[in-house]
mmCIF file of C-alpha atoms and ligand atoms in Angstrom:
data_model
loop_
_atom_site.group_PDB
_atom_site.id
_atom_site.type_symbol
_atom_site.label_atom_id
_atom_site.label_comp_id
_atom_site.label_asym_id
_atom_site.label_seq_id
_atom_site.Cartn_x
_atom_site.Cartn_y
_atom_site.Cartn_z
ATOM 1 C CA MET A 5 -28.014 -14.422 -8.310
ATOM 2 C CA THR A 6 -24.653 -13.754 -6.699
ATOM 3 C CA ALA A 7 -24.375 -10.858 -4.304
ATOM 4 C CA LYS A 8 -22.265 -7.820 -5.140
ATOM 5 C CA TYR A 9 -19.380 -6.895 -2.865
ATOM 6 C CA ALA A 10 -17.515 -3.590 -2.575
ATOM 7 C CA ILE A 11 -14.376 -3.007 -0.501
ATOM 8 C CA ILE A 12 -12.996 0.520 0.074
ATOM 9 C CA ILE A 13 -9.487 0.885 1.530
ATOM 10 C CA PRO A 14 -8.353 4.337 2.744
ATOM 11 C CA ASP A 15 -4.692 3.370 3.050
ATOM 12 C CA GLY A 16 -3.051 4.098 6.406
ATOM 13 C CA ALA A 17 -6.131 6.021 7.657
ATOM 14 C CA ALA A 18 -6.079 4.567 11.169
ATOM 15 C CA ASP A 19 -4.150 6.539 13.817
ATOM 16 C CA GLU A 20 -3.975 7.573 17.460
ATOM 17 C CA PRO A 21 -6.090 10.251 19.215
ATOM 18 C CA LEU A 22 -4.467 13.615 18.450
ATOM 19 C CA GLU A 23 -4.399 16.702 20.639
ATOM 20 C CA GLN A 24 -5.106 18.945 17.618
ATOM 21 C CA PHE A 25 -8.376 16.985 17.131
ATOM 22 C CA ASP A 26 -9.326 17.171 20.814
ATOM 23 C CA GLU A 27 -8.075 13.631 21.430
ATOM 24 C CA LYS A 28 -10.006 12.254 18.491
ATOM 25 C CA THR A 29 -8.292 10.254 15.734
ATOM 26 C CA PRO A 30 -8.267 11.639 12.159
ATOM 27 C CA ILE A 31 -11.086 9.215 11.192
ATOM 28 C CA GLU A 32 -13.166 10.296 14.222
ATOM 29 C CA ALA A 33 -12.449 13.998 13.640
ATOM 30 C CA ALA A 34 -13.211 13.791 9.911
ATOM 31 C CA ARG A 35 -16.746 14.393 8.554
ATOM 32 C CA THR A 36 -17.673 10.821 7.421
ATOM 33 C CA PRO A 37 -21.456 10.499 7.179
ATOM 34 C CA ASN A 38 -21.158 7.560 4.771
ATOM 35 C CA MET A 39 -18.693 5.464 6.756
ATOM 36 C CA ASP A 40 -20.876 6.186 9.811
ATOM 37 C CA ARG A 41 -23.940 5.005 7.887
ATOM 38 C CA ILE A 42 -22.226 1.661 7.199
ATOM 39 C CA SER A 43 -21.089 1.137 10.798
ATOM 40 C CA THR A 44 -24.524 2.202 12.103
ATOM 41 C CA LEU A 45 -26.602 0.198 9.620
ATOM 42 C CA GLY A 46 -24.254 -2.785 9.915
ATOM 43 C CA LYS A 47 -21.507 -3.326 12.411
ATOM 44 C CA GLN A 48 -17.881 -2.492 13.130
ATOM 45 C CA GLY A 49 -14.975 -4.139 14.864
ATOM 46 C CA LEU A 50 -11.200 -4.343 15.098
ATOM 47 C CA VAL A 51 -9.028 -6.570 12.915
ATOM 48 C CA ARG A 52 -5.303 -7.337 13.113
ATOM 49 C CA THR A 53 -4.055 -7.283 9.511
ATOM 50 C CA ILE A 54 -0.348 -7.549 10.407
ATOM 51 C CA PRO A 55 0.643 -10.940 11.879
ATOM 52 C CA ALA A 56 3.136 -10.894 14.765
ATOM 53 C CA LYS A 57 6.778 -10.405 13.759
ATOM 54 C CA MET A 58 5.905 -9.228 10.232
ATOM 55 C CA GLU A 59 6.680 -5.747 8.831
ATOM 56 C CA PRO A 60 3.559 -3.487 8.920
ATOM 57 C CA GLY A 61 3.493 -2.850 5.151
ATOM 58 C CA SER A 62 0.513 -2.339 2.847
ATOM 59 C CA ASP A 63 1.425 -5.584 1.074
ATOM 60 C CA VAL A 64 1.187 -7.712 4.226
ATOM 61 C CA ALA A 65 -1.951 -5.887 5.424
ATOM 62 C CA GLN A 66 -3.790 -6.130 2.122
ATOM 63 C CA MET A 67 -2.793 -9.756 1.594
ATOM 64 C CA SER A 68 -4.520 -10.405 4.936
ATOM 65 C CA LEU A 69 -7.676 -8.443 4.236
ATOM 66 C CA LEU A 70 -8.029 -10.104 0.812
ATOM 67 C CA GLY A 71 -8.174 -13.448 2.635
ATOM 68 C CA TYR A 72 -4.585 -14.743 2.261
ATOM 69 C CA ASP A 73 -2.428 -15.629 5.270
ATOM 70 C CA PRO A 74 0.800 -13.608 4.846
ATOM 71 C CA LYS A 75 2.662 -16.142 6.944
ATOM 72 C CA ARG A 76 2.021 -18.614 4.117
ATOM 73 C CA TYR A 77 2.087 -16.473 0.997
ATOM 74 C CA TYR A 78 4.285 -13.420 1.638
ATOM 75 C CA THR A 79 7.719 -13.389 -0.082
ATOM 76 C CA GLY A 80 8.547 -9.643 0.035
ATOM 77 C CA ARG A 81 7.276 -6.348 -1.410
ATOM 78 C CA ALA A 82 9.338 -6.143 -4.582
ATOM 79 C CA PRO A 83 8.132 -9.447 -6.153
ATOM 80 C CA ILE A 84 4.578 -8.116 -5.874
ATOM 81 C CA GLU A 85 5.502 -4.840 -7.583
ATOM 82 C CA ALA A 86 7.311 -6.778 -10.313
ATOM 83 C CA VAL A 87 4.026 -8.538 -11.160
ATOM 84 C CA ALA A 88 2.320 -5.148 -11.433
ATOM 85 C CA ARG A 89 4.907 -4.157 -14.029
ATOM 86 C CA ASN A 90 4.788 -7.420 -15.940
ATOM 87 C CA ILE A 91 8.446 -8.128 -15.170
ATOM 88 C CA LYS A 92 8.967 -11.822 -15.749
ATOM 89 C CA LEU A 93 10.785 -13.553 -12.883
ATOM 90 C CA SER A 94 12.232 -17.076 -12.805
ATOM 91 C CA LEU A 95 11.844 -19.028 -9.563
ATOM 92 C CA THR A 96 15.470 -18.272 -8.551
ATOM 93 C CA ASP A 97 15.518 -14.536 -9.349
ATOM 94 C CA TRP A 98 15.659 -12.040 -6.507
ATOM 95 C CA VAL A 99 13.917 -8.694 -6.934
ATOM 96 C CA PHE A 100 14.537 -5.594 -4.800
ATOM 97 C CA ARG A 101 12.551 -2.380 -4.398
ATOM 98 C CA CYS A 102 14.923 0.387 -5.545
ATOM 99 C CA ASN A 103 13.995 3.793 -4.120
ATOM 100 C CA LEU A 104 15.592 7.094 -5.126
ATOM 101 C CA ILE A 105 16.428 8.756 -1.826
ATOM 102 C CA THR A 106 17.931 11.929 -0.393
ATOM 103 C CA ILE A 107 20.722 11.688 2.175
ATOM 104 C CA ALA A 108 21.589 14.756 4.309
ATOM 105 C CA ASP A 109 24.357 14.936 6.936
ATOM 106 C CA GLY A 110 24.868 11.188 6.652
ATOM 107 C CA LYS A 111 21.205 10.535 7.527
ATOM 108 C CA MET A 112 18.155 9.228 5.642
ATOM 109 C CA ALA A 113 16.458 12.546 4.817
ATOM 110 C CA ASP A 114 13.756 11.678 2.268
ATOM 111 C CA HIS A 115 12.494 8.248 1.128
ATOM 112 C CA SER A 116 11.175 9.799 -2.117
ATOM 113 C CA ALA A 117 13.872 12.317 -3.173
ATOM 114 C CA GLY A 118 11.228 15.030 -2.890
ATOM 115 C CA HIS A 119 8.573 12.954 -4.697
ATOM 116 C CA ILE A 120 10.723 13.170 -7.814
ATOM 117 C CA SER A 121 8.789 13.149 -11.087
ATOM 118 C CA THR A 122 8.609 9.942 -13.101
ATOM 119 C CA ALA A 123 10.268 11.637 -16.091
ATOM 120 C CA GLU A 124 13.344 12.744 -14.113
ATOM 121 C CA ALA A 125 13.562 9.413 -12.296
ATOM 122 C CA THR A 126 13.298 7.350 -15.476
ATOM 123 C CA SER A 127 16.270 9.034 -17.091
ATOM 124 C CA LEU A 128 18.317 8.581 -13.891
ATOM 125 C CA ILE A 129 17.416 4.884 -13.672
ATOM 126 C CA GLU A 130 18.222 4.350 -17.359
ATOM 127 C CA GLU A 131 21.591 6.032 -16.860
ATOM 128 C CA LEU A 132 22.197 3.823 -13.835
ATOM 129 C CA ASP A 133 21.311 0.685 -15.787
ATOM 130 C CA ASN A 134 23.704 1.738 -18.566
ATOM 131 C CA GLN A 135 26.546 2.189 -16.101
ATOM 132 C CA LEU A 136 25.871 -0.484 -13.444
ATOM 133 C CA GLY A 137 23.371 -2.863 -15.123
ATOM 134 C CA SER A 138 24.141 -6.294 -16.691
ATOM 135 C CA GLU A 139 22.386 -9.584 -17.587
ATOM 136 C CA GLN A 140 22.781 -10.490 -13.911
ATOM 137 C CA MET A 141 21.647 -7.123 -12.515
ATOM 138 C CA ARG A 142 18.857 -5.228 -14.266
ATOM 139 C CA PHE A 143 17.268 -1.927 -13.116
ATOM 140 C CA HIS A 144 13.608 -1.391 -14.065
ATOM 141 C CA ALA A 145 12.220 2.147 -14.022
ATOM 142 C CA GLY A 146 8.842 2.656 -12.323
ATOM 143 C CA VAL A 147 6.766 5.558 -10.985
ATOM 144 C CA SER A 148 8.215 8.604 -9.158
ATOM 145 C CA TYR A 149 10.736 7.274 -6.576
ATOM 146 C CA ARG A 150 9.663 3.577 -6.789
ATOM 147 C CA HIS A 151 11.855 1.345 -9.021
ATOM 148 C CA LEU A 152 13.038 -2.279 -9.087
ATOM 149 C CA LEU A 153 16.297 -4.217 -9.352
ATOM 150 C CA VAL A 154 16.221 -7.830 -10.556
ATOM 151 C CA SER A 155 19.220 -10.009 -9.647
ATOM 152 C CA LYS A 156 19.902 -13.354 -11.367
ATOM 153 C CA ASP A 157 22.245 -16.151 -10.297
ATOM 154 C CA LEU A 158 22.902 -14.765 -6.806
ATOM 155 C CA ASP A 159 21.312 -15.907 -3.593
ATOM 156 C CA PHE A 160 20.503 -13.516 -0.743
ATOM 157 C CA ASP A 161 19.680 -13.753 2.950
ATOM 158 C CA VAL A 162 19.734 -10.103 3.988
ATOM 159 C CA GLN A 163 18.129 -7.720 6.474
ATOM 160 C CA THR A 164 17.103 -4.505 4.722
ATOM 161 C CA TYR A 165 15.158 -1.435 5.914
ATOM 162 C CA PRO A 166 12.099 0.412 4.492
ATOM 163 C CA PRO A 167 13.442 3.995 4.091
ATOM 164 C CA HIS A 168 10.136 5.742 4.917
ATOM 165 C CA ASP A 169 10.195 4.151 8.373
ATOM 166 C CA HIS A 170 13.718 5.429 9.160
ATOM 167 C CA ILE A 171 13.708 9.120 8.289
ATOM 168 C CA GLY A 172 16.446 10.869 10.307
ATOM 169 C CA THR A 173 18.433 7.691 11.008
ATOM 170 C CA ALA A 174 22.214 7.538 10.293
ATOM 171 C CA MET A 175 22.908 5.674 7.035
ATOM 172 C CA ASP A 176 25.531 3.363 8.508
ATOM 173 C CA LYS A 177 22.865 2.042 10.903
ATOM 174 C CA LEU A 178 20.606 1.115 7.966
ATOM 175 C CA LEU A 179 23.015 -0.690 5.639
ATOM 176 C CA PRO A 180 21.911 -4.196 4.574
ATOM 177 C CA ARG A 181 23.331 -7.110 6.574
ATOM 178 C CA GLY A 182 23.728 -10.814 5.735
ATOM 179 C CA LYS A 183 24.505 -13.025 2.765
ATOM 180 C CA ASN A 184 25.644 -10.958 -0.266
ATOM 181 C CA ALA A 185 24.821 -7.681 1.508
ATOM 182 C CA ASP A 186 28.158 -6.379 0.207
ATOM 183 C CA VAL A 187 26.841 -6.601 -3.374
ATOM 184 C CA LEU A 188 23.940 -4.298 -2.453
ATOM 185 C CA ILE A 189 26.129 -1.889 -0.474
ATOM 186 C CA ASP A 190 28.522 -1.648 -3.413
ATOM 187 C CA LEU A 191 25.680 -0.918 -5.873
ATOM 188 C CA MET A 192 24.287 1.823 -3.628
ATOM 189 C CA ALA A 193 27.715 3.405 -3.196
ATOM 190 C CA ARG A 194 28.373 3.392 -6.948
ATOM 191 C CA SER A 195 24.944 4.914 -7.640
ATOM 192 C CA GLN A 196 26.010 7.906 -5.561
ATOM 193 C CA GLN A 197 28.879 8.493 -7.986
ATOM 194 C CA VAL A 198 26.439 8.376 -10.929
ATOM 195 C CA PHE A 199 24.072 10.886 -9.296
ATOM 196 C CA THR A 200 26.605 13.348 -7.873
ATOM 197 C CA GLY A 201 26.719 16.401 -10.140
ATOM 198 C CA HIS A 202 24.113 14.945 -12.515
ATOM 199 C CA ASP A 203 22.226 17.558 -14.593
ATOM 200 C CA ILE A 204 18.907 16.566 -13.070
ATOM 201 C CA ASN A 205 20.295 17.145 -9.595
ATOM 202 C CA ARG A 206 21.753 20.487 -10.636
ATOM 203 C CA VAL A 207 18.300 21.638 -11.800
ATOM 204 C CA ARG A 208 16.662 20.277 -8.647
ATOM 205 C CA LYS A 209 19.207 22.148 -6.539
ATOM 206 C CA ASP A 210 18.437 25.409 -8.368
ATOM 207 C CA LEU A 211 14.728 24.828 -7.780
ATOM 208 C CA GLY A 212 15.335 24.118 -4.095
ATOM 209 C CA GLU A 213 14.067 20.522 -4.417
ATOM 210 C CA ASN A 214 15.553 17.484 -2.678
ATOM 211 C CA GLN A 215 18.270 15.929 -4.790
ATOM 212 C CA VAL A 216 18.728 12.259 -5.613
ATOM 213 C CA SER A 217 21.667 11.117 -3.503
ATOM 214 C CA SER A 218 21.480 7.356 -3.924
ATOM 215 C CA ILE A 219 19.390 4.306 -4.701
ATOM 216 C CA TRP A 220 18.083 2.392 -1.683
ATOM 217 C CA LEU A 221 17.507 -1.373 -1.946
ATOM 218 C CA TRP A 222 14.940 -3.155 0.328
ATOM 219 C CA GLY A 223 11.727 -5.205 0.304
ATOM 220 C CA GLN A 224 13.401 -8.111 -1.483
ATOM 221 C CA GLY A 225 11.990 -11.495 -2.340
ATOM 222 C CA LYS A 226 11.441 -14.215 -4.922
ATOM 223 C CA ARG A 227 8.362 -14.726 -7.110
ATOM 224 C CA ALA A 228 5.153 -15.071 -5.015
ATOM 225 C CA GLN A 229 2.677 -17.876 -5.819
ATOM 226 C CA MET A 230 -0.913 -17.306 -4.723
ATOM 227 C CA GLU A 231 -4.164 -19.227 -5.378
ATOM 228 C CA ARG A 232 -6.642 -17.285 -7.555
ATOM 229 C CA PHE A 233 -9.403 -15.497 -5.615
ATOM 230 C CA GLU A 234 -12.062 -16.952 -7.915
ATOM 231 C CA LYS A 235 -10.873 -20.488 -7.066
ATOM 232 C CA LYS A 236 -10.623 -19.701 -3.348
ATOM 233 C CA PHE A 237 -13.916 -17.770 -2.909
ATOM 234 C CA GLY A 238 -15.838 -18.396 -6.157
ATOM 235 C CA LEU A 239 -16.085 -14.715 -7.093
ATOM 236 C CA ARG A 240 -14.722 -12.734 -10.045
ATOM 237 C CA GLY A 241 -13.020 -9.545 -8.935
ATOM 238 C CA ALA A 242 -11.593 -6.236 -10.111
ATOM 239 C CA ALA A 243 -9.339 -3.696 -8.425
ATOM 240 C CA ILE A 244 -8.923 0.085 -8.705
ATOM 241 C CA THR A 245 -5.691 1.603 -7.394
ATOM 242 C CA ALA A 246 -2.842 3.899 -8.428
ATOM 243 C CA VAL A 247 -0.163 1.998 -6.499
ATOM 244 C CA ASP A 248 1.998 -0.719 -8.051
ATOM 245 C CA LEU A 249 2.067 -2.763 -4.853
ATOM 246 C CA VAL A 250 -1.695 -3.111 -4.810
ATOM 247 C CA LYS A 251 -1.853 -3.659 -8.592
ATOM 248 C CA GLY A 252 0.640 -6.498 -8.203
ATOM 249 C CA LEU A 253 -1.295 -8.113 -5.367
ATOM 250 C CA ALA A 254 -4.563 -7.829 -7.316
ATOM 251 C CA ARG A 255 -2.954 -9.451 -10.373
ATOM 252 C CA LEU A 256 -1.391 -12.233 -8.287
ATOM 253 C CA ILE A 257 -4.877 -13.284 -7.066
ATOM 254 C CA GLY A 258 -6.400 -12.970 -10.545
ATOM 255 C CA PHE A 259 -8.333 -9.669 -10.181
ATOM 256 C CA ASP A 260 -8.669 -7.521 -13.300
ATOM 257 C CA LEU A 261 -7.166 -4.030 -12.985
ATOM 258 C CA ILE A 262 -9.283 -1.016 -13.929
ATOM 259 C CA ASP A 263 -7.238 2.066 -14.747
ATOM 260 C CA VAL A 264 -8.625 5.467 -13.764
ATOM 261 C CA PRO A 265 -7.074 8.527 -15.426
ATOM 262 C CA GLY A 266 -5.829 11.054 -12.880
ATOM 263 C CA ALA A 267 -5.372 8.482 -10.095
ATOM 264 C CA THR A 268 -2.192 9.808 -8.500
ATOM 265 C CA GLY A 269 -1.752 8.101 -5.145
ATOM 266 C CA PHE A 270 -1.832 11.531 -3.490
ATOM 267 C CA ILE A 271 -4.445 13.927 -2.034
ATOM 268 C CA ASP A 272 -5.127 15.273 -5.569
ATOM 269 C CA THR A 273 -6.245 11.882 -6.905
ATOM 270 C CA ASN A 274 -9.378 11.403 -9.040
ATOM 271 C CA TYR A 275 -11.890 10.340 -6.341
ATOM 272 C CA GLN A 276 -14.974 10.706 -8.553
ATOM 273 C CA GLY A 277 -13.283 8.780 -11.378
ATOM 274 C CA LYS A 278 -12.511 5.916 -9.006
ATOM 275 C CA ALA A 279 -16.111 5.857 -7.751
ATOM 276 C CA SER A 280 -17.709 5.794 -11.196
ATOM 277 C CA ALA A 281 -15.264 3.116 -12.368
ATOM 278 C CA ALA A 282 -16.169 1.007 -9.302
ATOM 279 C CA ILE A 283 -19.901 1.480 -9.849
ATOM 280 C CA ALA A 284 -19.594 0.413 -13.497
ATOM 281 C CA ALA A 285 -17.452 -2.572 -12.513
ATOM 282 C CA LEU A 286 -20.145 -3.792 -10.079
ATOM 283 C CA ASP A 287 -22.272 -4.636 -13.113
ATOM 284 C CA GLU A 288 -19.602 -6.937 -14.525
ATOM 285 C CA TYR A 289 -17.758 -8.304 -11.493
ATOM 286 C CA ASP A 290 -18.901 -9.934 -8.244
ATOM 287 C CA ILE A 291 -16.429 -8.043 -6.051
ATOM 288 C CA VAL A 292 -14.754 -4.644 -6.530
ATOM 289 C CA PHE A 293 -11.748 -3.467 -4.506
ATOM 290 C CA VAL A 294 -11.023 0.295 -4.367
ATOM 291 C CA HIS A 295 -7.737 1.399 -2.803
ATOM 292 C CA VAL A 296 -6.860 5.048 -2.077
ATOM 293 C CA GLU A 297 -3.293 5.904 -1.068
ATOM 294 C CA ALA A 298 -3.790 9.574 -0.059
ATOM 295 C CA PRO A 299 -4.217 9.180 3.753
ATOM 296 C CA ASP A 300 -1.017 7.108 3.972
ATOM 297 C CA GLU A 301 1.061 9.633 2.013
ATOM 298 C CA ALA A 302 -0.301 12.451 4.208
ATOM 299 C CA SER A 303 0.668 10.447 7.319
ATOM 300 C CA HIS A 304 4.204 9.801 6.053
ATOM 301 C CA GLY A 305 4.454 13.594 5.730
ATOM 302 C CA GLY A 306 3.224 14.017 9.308
ATOM 303 C CA ASP A 307 0.277 16.147 8.051
ATOM 304 C CA ALA A 308 -2.819 15.273 10.158
ATOM 305 C CA GLU A 309 -4.995 18.001 8.607
ATOM 306 C CA MET A 310 -4.278 16.683 5.100
ATOM 307 C CA LYS A 311 -4.970 13.144 6.334
ATOM 308 C CA LYS A 312 -8.350 14.184 7.762
ATOM 309 C CA ARG A 313 -9.157 15.960 4.474
ATOM 310 C CA ALA A 314 -8.258 12.849 2.437
ATOM 311 C CA ILE A 315 -10.560 10.721 4.618
ATOM 312 C CA GLU A 316 -13.417 13.226 4.093
ATOM 313 C CA LEU A 317 -12.894 13.232 0.315
ATOM 314 C CA ILE A 318 -12.912 9.415 0.221
ATOM 315 C CA ASP A 319 -16.104 9.333 2.296
ATOM 316 C CA GLU A 320 -17.909 11.938 0.183
ATOM 317 C CA HIS A 321 -16.774 10.989 -3.325
ATOM 318 C CA ILE A 322 -16.227 7.206 -3.066
ATOM 319 C CA VAL A 323 -17.918 5.551 -0.061
ATOM 320 C CA GLY A 324 -21.190 7.507 -0.500
ATOM 321 C CA PRO A 325 -21.690 6.994 -4.257
ATOM 322 C CA VAL A 326 -20.653 3.310 -4.152
ATOM 323 C CA PHE A 327 -23.003 2.683 -1.219
ATOM 324 C CA GLU A 328 -25.847 4.312 -3.179
ATOM 325 C CA ALA A 329 -25.064 2.245 -6.291
ATOM 326 C CA LEU A 330 -25.118 -1.010 -4.305
ATOM 327 C CA GLN A 331 -28.735 -0.297 -3.376
ATOM 328 C CA ASN A 332 -29.603 -1.016 -7.023
ATOM 329 C CA HIS A 333 -28.385 -4.575 -6.660
ATOM 330 C CA GLN A 334 -30.647 -7.212 -5.184
ATOM 331 C CA SER A 335 -28.049 -8.548 -2.786
ATOM 332 C CA TRP A 336 -24.954 -6.689 -1.628
ATOM 333 C CA ARG A 337 -22.352 -6.167 1.076
ATOM 334 C CA MET A 338 -19.825 -3.380 1.662
ATOM 335 C CA LEU A 339 -16.602 -3.265 3.701
ATOM 336 C CA VAL A 340 -14.691 -0.084 4.557
ATOM 337 C CA MET A 341 -11.395 -0.231 6.436
ATOM 338 C CA PRO A 342 -7.822 1.090 6.519
ATOM 339 C CA ASP A 343 -5.231 -1.590 5.760
ATOM 340 C CA HIS A 344 -2.971 -0.585 8.707
ATOM 341 C CA PRO A 345 -2.432 2.505 10.884
ATOM 342 C CA THR A 346 0.116 5.094 9.756
ATOM 343 C CA LEU A 347 0.813 7.363 12.704
ATOM 344 C CA THR A 348 1.173 11.064 11.897
ATOM 345 C CA ARG A 349 3.212 11.368 15.119
ATOM 346 C CA THR A 350 5.965 8.995 13.874
ATOM 347 C CA CYS A 351 5.263 9.251 10.096
ATOM 348 C CA ALA A 352 5.533 5.450 10.132
ATOM 349 C CA HIS A 353 3.282 2.389 9.787
ATOM 350 C CA SER A 354 2.108 0.542 12.881
ATOM 351 C CA SER A 355 1.005 -3.075 13.451
ATOM 352 C CA GLU A 356 -1.918 -2.158 15.681
ATOM 353 C CA PRO A 357 -5.373 -3.523 14.750
ATOM 354 C CA VAL A 358 -7.562 -1.318 12.544
ATOM 355 C CA PRO A 359 -11.291 -0.567 12.629
ATOM 356 C CA PHE A 360 -13.523 -2.079 9.922
ATOM 357 C CA ALA A 361 -17.185 -1.469 9.113
ATOM 358 C CA ILE A 362 -19.457 -3.887 7.258
ATOM 359 C CA ALA A 363 -23.030 -3.514 6.061
ATOM 360 C CA GLY A 364 -25.393 -5.334 3.718
ATOM 361 C CA ASP A 365 -27.482 -8.493 3.458
ATOM 362 C CA SER A 366 -28.208 -10.063 6.867
ATOM 363 C CA ILE A 367 -25.533 -8.007 8.586
ATOM 364 C CA SER A 368 -27.124 -6.272 11.531
ATOM 365 C CA GLY A 369 -25.350 -4.682 14.443
ATOM 366 C CA ILE A 370 -26.407 -3.990 17.954
ATOM 367 C CA LEU A 371 -24.409 -0.935 18.840
ATOM 368 C CA HIS A 372 -25.093 1.290 15.820
ATOM 369 C CA THR A 373 -22.194 3.633 16.492
ATOM 370 C CA THR A 374 -20.232 6.037 14.277
ATOM 371 C CA PHE A 375 -17.094 4.685 12.625
ATOM 372 C CA GLY A 376 -13.748 4.999 14.323
ATOM 373 C CA GLU A 377 -11.037 3.336 16.379
ATOM 374 C CA THR A 378 -12.705 3.997 19.751
ATOM 375 C CA ASN A 379 -16.166 2.672 18.869
ATOM 376 C CA ALA A 380 -14.664 -0.275 16.998
ATOM 377 C CA ALA A 381 -12.744 -1.235 20.142
ATOM 378 C CA LYS A 382 -15.864 -0.761 22.282
ATOM 379 C CA SER A 383 -17.803 -3.143 20.004
ATOM 380 C CA GLY A 384 -15.857 -6.090 21.396
ATOM 381 C CA PHE A 385 -15.922 -7.584 17.897
ATOM 382 C CA ARG A 386 -12.330 -8.559 17.157
ATOM 383 C CA ILE A 387 -10.636 -10.641 14.456
ATOM 384 C CA ASP A 388 -7.034 -11.509 15.368
ATOM 385 C CA ASN A 389 -6.169 -13.366 12.158
ATOM 386 C CA GLY A 390 -6.851 -10.719 9.532
ATOM 387 C CA PHE A 391 -7.055 -13.236 6.679
ATOM 388 C CA GLU A 392 -10.231 -14.645 8.270
ATOM 389 C CA LEU A 393 -12.092 -11.355 7.740
ATOM 390 C CA MET A 394 -12.755 -12.071 4.049
ATOM 391 C CA GLU A 395 -14.517 -15.359 4.832
ATOM 392 C CA TYR A 396 -16.636 -13.503 7.397
ATOM 393 C CA PHE A 397 -17.394 -10.658 4.976
ATOM 394 C CA LEU A 398 -18.460 -13.012 2.189
ATOM 395 C CA LYS A 399 -20.181 -15.789 4.063
ATOM 396 C CA SER A 400 -21.358 -14.809 7.542
HETATM 397 ZN ZN1 ZN B 510 -0.886 0.938 3.400
#
């Protein structure tokens, strides 16, 4: 009888102590009786999910916590998103994340063009592909501001920049550099001509919403090749998430994806729907992975109160019910952890270690403390190679 495993990821939930929370972090200030139950019943510690010299993205962090060394497997963000959208890539194709952004006064003003709707964005991307696309360069429409560009027959060795980590920076400081960077710069410049004066922008202007100034190309790579989780750890898995990046990663390791209606990737997501889907999946799969984007989006907006609220909603409507459901299984373990910190002070990701809490079969702690960055650090339990956590979670 194999044990049942549940993993809950409040994306970007880790942070620093904040004055507005009396020097507590958002996790520590939030009401989290269920996360506290796990860290008290079981144990907690700190884990470094971002290896040295790597970008602190959700892709790198979640590759680690799923048991895969990013130093070995990581090829860029965009190839992972391409898998999520079933875009077929040859081994020589390059794929780029293509954001719709807002530029103001020559600076990066908004990485999401005001969280543009998928409908508006799709028609802009289709127009762009009509005007600038070819067999060699194909634009693929996605969700809200997140799209992809696939390039054939060209090789790249470029430095590019995640827009959400450079809000307020002058554009000329962020332009791509390196082999064939000029091709990317030219595409971005020509996209500005397509968008200037476009009907959709005129309506957005009237409504006082951020306009689409340009595409922004970053997160590039070639097709990733990863061993299936079932082969690596002997367990069949499923994942629940609203975000393409996580869907792509889950598919790359052979997890089934479970769609939940109303999962938005924001504070208004369908928490209860995610929990009941996870509980049902525990009957069919050995391991279930539930990812919730809301705390990260709140952090990128610099909104600590919204972040705290998202953490409370995840605790109440997902961690609690899933924990209860696991009690019905003979043998179980549960892991709750952010994938990386996203600091509300800087609105950007950080590479600092994150707290994790584990409970279940033969996992007993000594400290029995409430969940949070401070107590996790005090525990003295530390995993420096994040990809080793999965082995510990499954087999210790
Ligand atoms: Zn993340």
